[in-house]
Short mmCIF file of C-alpha atoms in Angstrom, two decimals:
data_model
loop_
_atom_site.label_atom_id
_atom_site.label_comp_id
_atom_site.label_asym_id
_atom_site.label_seq_id
_atom_site.Cartn_x
_atom_site.Cartn_y
_atom_site.Cartn_z
CA UNK K 7 -72.49 -220.14 -85.08
CA UNK K 8 -72.95 -216.46 -84.27
CA UNK K 9 -76.07 -215.41 -82.38
CA UNK K 10 -77.98 -212.34 -83.55
CA UNK K 11 -80.32 -210.47 -81.22
CA UNK K 12 -82.71 -208.14 -83.07
CA UNK K 13 -85.00 -205.63 -81.37
CA UNK K 14 -87.80 -204.59 -83.74
CA UNK K 15 -91.48 -203.64 -83.45
CA UNK K 16 -91.51 -204.15 -79.69
CA UNK K 17 -90.19 -207.71 -79.83
CA UNK K 18 -86.80 -209.34 -79.46
CA UNK K 19 -85.68 -212.08 -81.82
CA UNK K 20 -82.67 -214.26 -81.01
CA UNK K 21 -81.38 -216.52 -83.71
CA UNK K 22 -78.17 -218.29 -84.64
CA UNK K 23 -76.91 -217.71 -88.18
CA UNK K 24 -74.13 -219.22 -90.21
CA UNK K 25 -70.80 -217.44 -90.01
CA UNK K 26 -70.45 -214.74 -92.67
CA UNK K 27 -74.26 -214.56 -93.07
CA UNK K 28 -75.94 -211.43 -94.38
CA UNK K 29 -79.17 -210.76 -92.48
CA UNK K 30 -80.93 -209.06 -95.41
CA UNK K 31 -80.29 -212.09 -97.62
CA UNK K 32 -81.65 -214.34 -94.87
CA UNK K 33 -84.70 -212.10 -94.42
CA UNK K 34 -85.31 -212.16 -98.17
CA UNK K 35 -85.49 -215.95 -98.16
CA UNK K 36 -87.59 -215.91 -94.97
CA UNK K 37 -84.88 -217.29 -92.71
CA UNK K 38 -84.54 -214.22 -90.48
CA UNK K 39 -87.99 -212.85 -89.55
CA UNK K 40 -89.03 -209.26 -88.92
CA UNK K 41 -85.87 -207.55 -90.21
CA UNK K 42 -86.77 -204.35 -92.02
CA UNK K 43 -85.06 -204.04 -95.39
CA UNK K 44 -85.48 -202.72 -98.91
CA UNK K 45 -83.09 -202.83 -101.84
CA UNK K 46 -80.32 -204.93 -100.27
CA UNK K 47 -77.69 -202.85 -102.06
CA UNK K 48 -76.99 -199.99 -99.64
CA UNK K 49 -79.09 -197.41 -101.47
CA UNK K 50 -82.39 -197.05 -99.61
CA UNK K 51 -81.51 -197.08 -95.85
CA UNK K 52 -84.61 -199.18 -95.03
CA UNK K 53 -82.39 -201.78 -93.33
CA UNK K 54 -80.64 -199.30 -91.05
CA UNK K 55 -80.01 -200.53 -87.53
CA UNK K 56 -78.21 -199.37 -84.45
CA UNK K 57 -75.61 -201.78 -83.13
CA UNK K 58 -76.23 -202.31 -79.41
CA UNK K 59 -73.47 -204.86 -78.76
CA UNK K 60 -70.78 -206.38 -80.93
CA UNK K 61 -69.85 -203.38 -83.08
CA UNK K 62 -66.17 -204.08 -82.47
CA UNK K 63 -66.50 -207.44 -84.24
CA UNK K 64 -67.86 -205.92 -87.46
CA UNK K 65 -65.79 -204.78 -90.39
CA UNK K 66 -65.39 -201.03 -90.77
CA UNK K 67 -68.24 -199.20 -92.53
CA UNK K 68 -67.80 -199.27 -96.29
CA UNK K 69 -68.23 -196.35 -98.70
CA UNK K 70 -71.95 -197.09 -99.18
CA UNK K 71 -72.60 -196.81 -95.45
CA UNK K 72 -70.48 -193.66 -95.22
CA UNK K 73 -72.40 -192.08 -98.09
CA UNK K 74 -75.87 -193.06 -96.85
CA UNK K 75 -75.39 -192.69 -93.08
CA UNK K 76 -72.74 -189.99 -92.73
CA UNK K 77 -72.29 -188.87 -89.11
CA UNK K 78 -74.82 -191.46 -87.90
CA UNK K 79 -72.07 -194.09 -88.14
CA UNK K 80 -70.40 -192.56 -85.08
CA UNK K 81 -73.69 -193.17 -83.19
CA UNK K 82 -73.56 -196.89 -84.03
CA UNK K 83 -75.83 -196.90 -87.07
CA UNK K 84 -75.11 -199.42 -89.83
CA UNK K 85 -76.85 -200.84 -92.90
CA UNK K 86 -77.60 -204.51 -92.26
CA UNK K 87 -77.37 -205.25 -95.98
CA UNK K 88 -73.68 -204.36 -95.80
CA UNK K 89 -72.85 -206.51 -92.77
CA UNK K 90 -71.50 -210.04 -92.78
CA UNK K 91 -71.99 -211.52 -89.34
CA UNK K 92 -68.88 -213.20 -87.95
CA UNK K 93 -69.59 -213.08 -84.19
CA UNK K 94 -72.46 -212.52 -81.78
CA UNK K 95 -74.20 -209.19 -82.32
CA UNK K 96 -77.16 -207.28 -80.90
CA UNK K 97 -78.92 -204.75 -83.13
CA UNK K 98 -82.02 -202.59 -82.91
CA UNK K 99 -84.40 -201.28 -85.54
CA UNK K 100 -86.61 -199.65 -82.88
CA UNK K 101 -87.52 -195.97 -83.30
CA UNK K 102 -85.03 -195.36 -86.11
CA UNK K 103 -85.68 -193.10 -89.04
CA UNK K 104 -82.84 -192.30 -91.38
CA UNK K 105 -83.62 -190.53 -94.63
CA UNK K 106 -81.52 -191.26 -97.66
CA UNK K 107 -79.40 -188.27 -98.70
CA UNK K 108 -80.90 -188.65 -102.17
CA UNK K 109 -84.29 -187.67 -100.74
CA UNK K 110 -83.16 -185.19 -98.11
CA UNK K 111 -79.79 -183.62 -97.44
CA UNK K 112 -79.80 -184.17 -93.68
CA UNK K 113 -80.09 -187.45 -91.83
CA UNK K 114 -82.66 -187.71 -89.06
CA UNK K 115 -83.18 -190.04 -86.15
CA UNK K 116 -85.98 -190.14 -83.65
#
């Protein structure tokens, strides 16, 4: 089973998940604690993360991620609601602010 390492709110969570798991779905049913998320459909950017390790094992960003994250994808940003975990991965939701293009035309990060 793949291991997910999540850095969020000053803590690190390590947890094994089933192959092909979606972290937002797991968070929604309280099986993956502390993950920040919103709509689960790639529209709100509340679940944005930066991939620290394991980006090469993820599928390419889909059109929703490209639309919502734009150039931030090249900096390793992804929407966790659009990821299916196949292999070990390390992600961070520390100090990240990305504004949806619907609310603001430019994307920001701290």
